[in-house]
Amino acid sequence: MNISFRSSDPFGSMPPTTEGFKEGLKDKSTEDLVNMLNKGGLNEAQMKAVGQELASRLKSEGSEEAGGSGGGGEEDELQKLLKKLQDGTITPEELKKLTGLLKEAENKGEEKPEDIQGG
């Protein structure tokens, strides 16, 4: 028995294994995603998927904080590096910079004034 598979759209959707990987990213913390990038070993499609997940999280956080301090340059750099990650054109140096910026953004997000109580 000879089995072969044909795809009418070879460049369209991701392979099922990558699609499952992408779905699994939604359950991971931002820190976990950053650690995945630092650890390496991801193929190009997986790196793009991580980049897309991180970008979507930053967009949703940004819309919640609209009208904030407008942290400008650092946020622009983060968006630029995420775009390169999604496009698959990021260099190892840029990847290190991206993970550093993501860690900073994650730490800023954890500093919530809710924990401060007057006494």
Short mmCIF file of C-alpha atoms in Angstrom, two decimals:
data_model
loop_
_atom_site.label_atom_id
_atom_site.label_comp_id
_atom_site.label_asym_id
_atom_site.label_seq_id
_atom_site.Cartn_x
_atom_site.Cartn_y
_atom_site.Cartn_z
CA MET A 1 0.00 0.00 0.00
CA ASN A 2 1.43 3.34 -1.03
CA ILE A 3 0.10 6.47 0.66
CA SER A 4 0.90 9.98 -0.43
CA PHE A 5 -0.41 13.33 0.70
CA ARG A 6 -1.00 16.30 -1.51
CA SER A 7 -1.74 19.79 -0.45
CA SER A 8 -3.48 22.21 -2.74
CA ASP A 9 -1.99 25.08 -0.69
CA PRO A 10 1.63 24.23 0.18
CA PHE A 11 2.43 27.71 1.54
CA GLY A 12 -0.86 28.53 3.23
CA SER A 13 -1.61 27.16 6.64
CA MET A 14 0.83 25.78 9.18
CA PRO A 15 1.30 22.02 9.53
CA PRO A 16 -0.97 20.44 12.15
CA THR A 17 1.91 19.96 14.60
CA THR A 18 2.75 23.67 14.43
CA GLU A 19 -0.92 24.61 14.77
CA GLY A 20 -1.10 22.52 17.94
CA PHE A 21 2.06 24.20 19.20
CA LYS A 22 0.51 27.60 18.52
CA GLU A 23 -2.65 26.71 20.45
CA GLY A 24 -0.56 25.56 23.41
CA LEU A 25 1.12 28.97 23.64
CA LYS A 26 -2.10 30.57 24.83
CA ASP A 27 -1.85 28.65 28.10
CA LYS A 28 1.73 29.71 28.78
CA SER A 29 2.77 32.77 30.74
CA THR A 30 4.67 35.57 29.03
CA GLU A 31 7.70 34.56 31.08
CA ASP A 32 7.42 31.01 29.73
CA LEU A 33 7.33 32.35 26.18
CA VAL A 34 10.40 34.51 26.80
CA ASN A 35 12.21 31.50 28.26
CA MET A 36 11.32 29.46 25.18
CA LEU A 37 12.96 32.09 23.00
CA ASN A 38 16.04 32.22 25.23
CA LYS A 39 16.41 28.44 25.30
CA GLY A 40 16.37 28.17 21.53
CA GLY A 41 15.68 24.98 19.63
CA LEU A 42 12.54 26.36 18.00
CA ASN A 43 12.07 26.08 14.27
CA GLU A 44 11.15 29.16 12.24
CA ALA A 45 7.39 28.48 12.32
CA GLN A 46 7.48 28.02 16.10
CA MET A 47 9.45 31.25 16.59
CA LYS A 48 6.90 33.08 14.47
CA ALA A 49 4.06 31.59 16.50
CA VAL A 50 5.70 32.71 19.77
CA GLY A 51 6.18 36.18 18.28
CA GLN A 52 2.55 36.39 17.21
CA GLU A 53 1.35 35.32 20.66
CA LEU A 54 3.59 37.88 22.39
CA ALA A 55 2.49 40.62 20.00
CA SER A 56 -1.20 39.86 20.58
CA ARG A 57 -0.66 39.99 24.35
CA LEU A 58 1.14 43.32 24.11
CA LYS A 59 -1.65 44.74 21.94
CA SER A 60 -4.31 43.73 24.44
CA GLU A 61 -2.26 45.11 27.35
CA GLY A 62 -1.65 48.32 25.41
CA SER A 63 -5.35 48.84 24.70
CA GLU A 64 -6.15 48.35 28.40
CA GLU A 65 -3.57 50.99 29.32
CA ALA A 66 -4.49 53.49 26.59
CA GLY A 67 -3.76 57.06 27.55
CA GLY A 68 -0.95 56.06 29.90
CA SER A 69 2.48 57.60 30.20
CA GLY A 70 3.28 56.90 26.54
CA GLY A 71 6.57 55.09 27.12
CA GLY A 72 7.48 55.70 23.46
CA GLY A 73 10.92 54.54 22.30
CA GLU A 74 11.24 51.31 24.26
CA GLU A 75 7.75 50.21 23.23
CA ASP A 76 8.46 51.06 19.58
CA GLU A 77 11.67 49.02 19.73
CA LEU A 78 9.78 46.10 21.25
CA GLN A 79 7.17 46.22 18.48
CA LYS A 80 9.87 46.42 15.81
CA LEU A 81 11.70 43.40 17.22
CA LEU A 82 8.48 41.41 17.57
CA LYS A 83 7.71 42.15 13.92
CA LYS A 84 11.14 40.84 12.92
CA LEU A 85 10.56 37.71 15.01
CA GLN A 86 7.22 37.12 13.29
CA ASP A 87 8.80 37.69 9.87
CA GLY A 88 11.65 35.29 10.67
CA THR A 89 14.29 37.98 10.06
CA ILE A 90 15.49 38.52 13.64
CA THR A 91 19.20 38.15 14.39
CA PRO A 92 20.55 36.42 17.51
CA GLU A 93 21.59 39.81 18.94
CA GLU A 94 18.12 41.24 18.32
CA LEU A 95 16.56 38.16 19.91
CA LYS A 96 18.60 38.77 23.08
CA LYS A 97 17.50 42.41 23.10
CA LEU A 98 13.86 41.38 22.55
CA THR A 99 13.89 38.93 25.44
CA GLY A 100 15.40 41.61 27.70
CA LEU A 101 12.70 44.11 26.73
CA LEU A 102 9.98 41.50 27.23
CA LYS A 103 11.29 40.71 30.71
CA GLU A 104 11.26 44.43 31.55
CA ALA A 105 7.70 44.76 30.26
CA GLU A 106 6.64 41.71 32.27
CA ASN A 107 8.20 43.15 35.44
CA LYS A 108 6.48 46.50 34.92
CA GLY A 109 3.17 44.70 34.53
CA GLU A 110 3.63 43.02 37.90
CA GLU A 111 4.12 46.31 39.76
CA LYS A 112 0.47 47.04 40.45
CA PRO A 113 -0.60 49.71 42.96
CA GLU A 114 -3.42 47.41 44.20
CA ASP A 115 -1.00 45.94 46.75
CA ILE A 116 -0.33 49.29 48.36
CA GLN A 117 -2.65 50.14 51.26
CA GLY A 118 -2.65 53.24 53.44
CA GLY A 119 -2.32 52.76 57.14
#
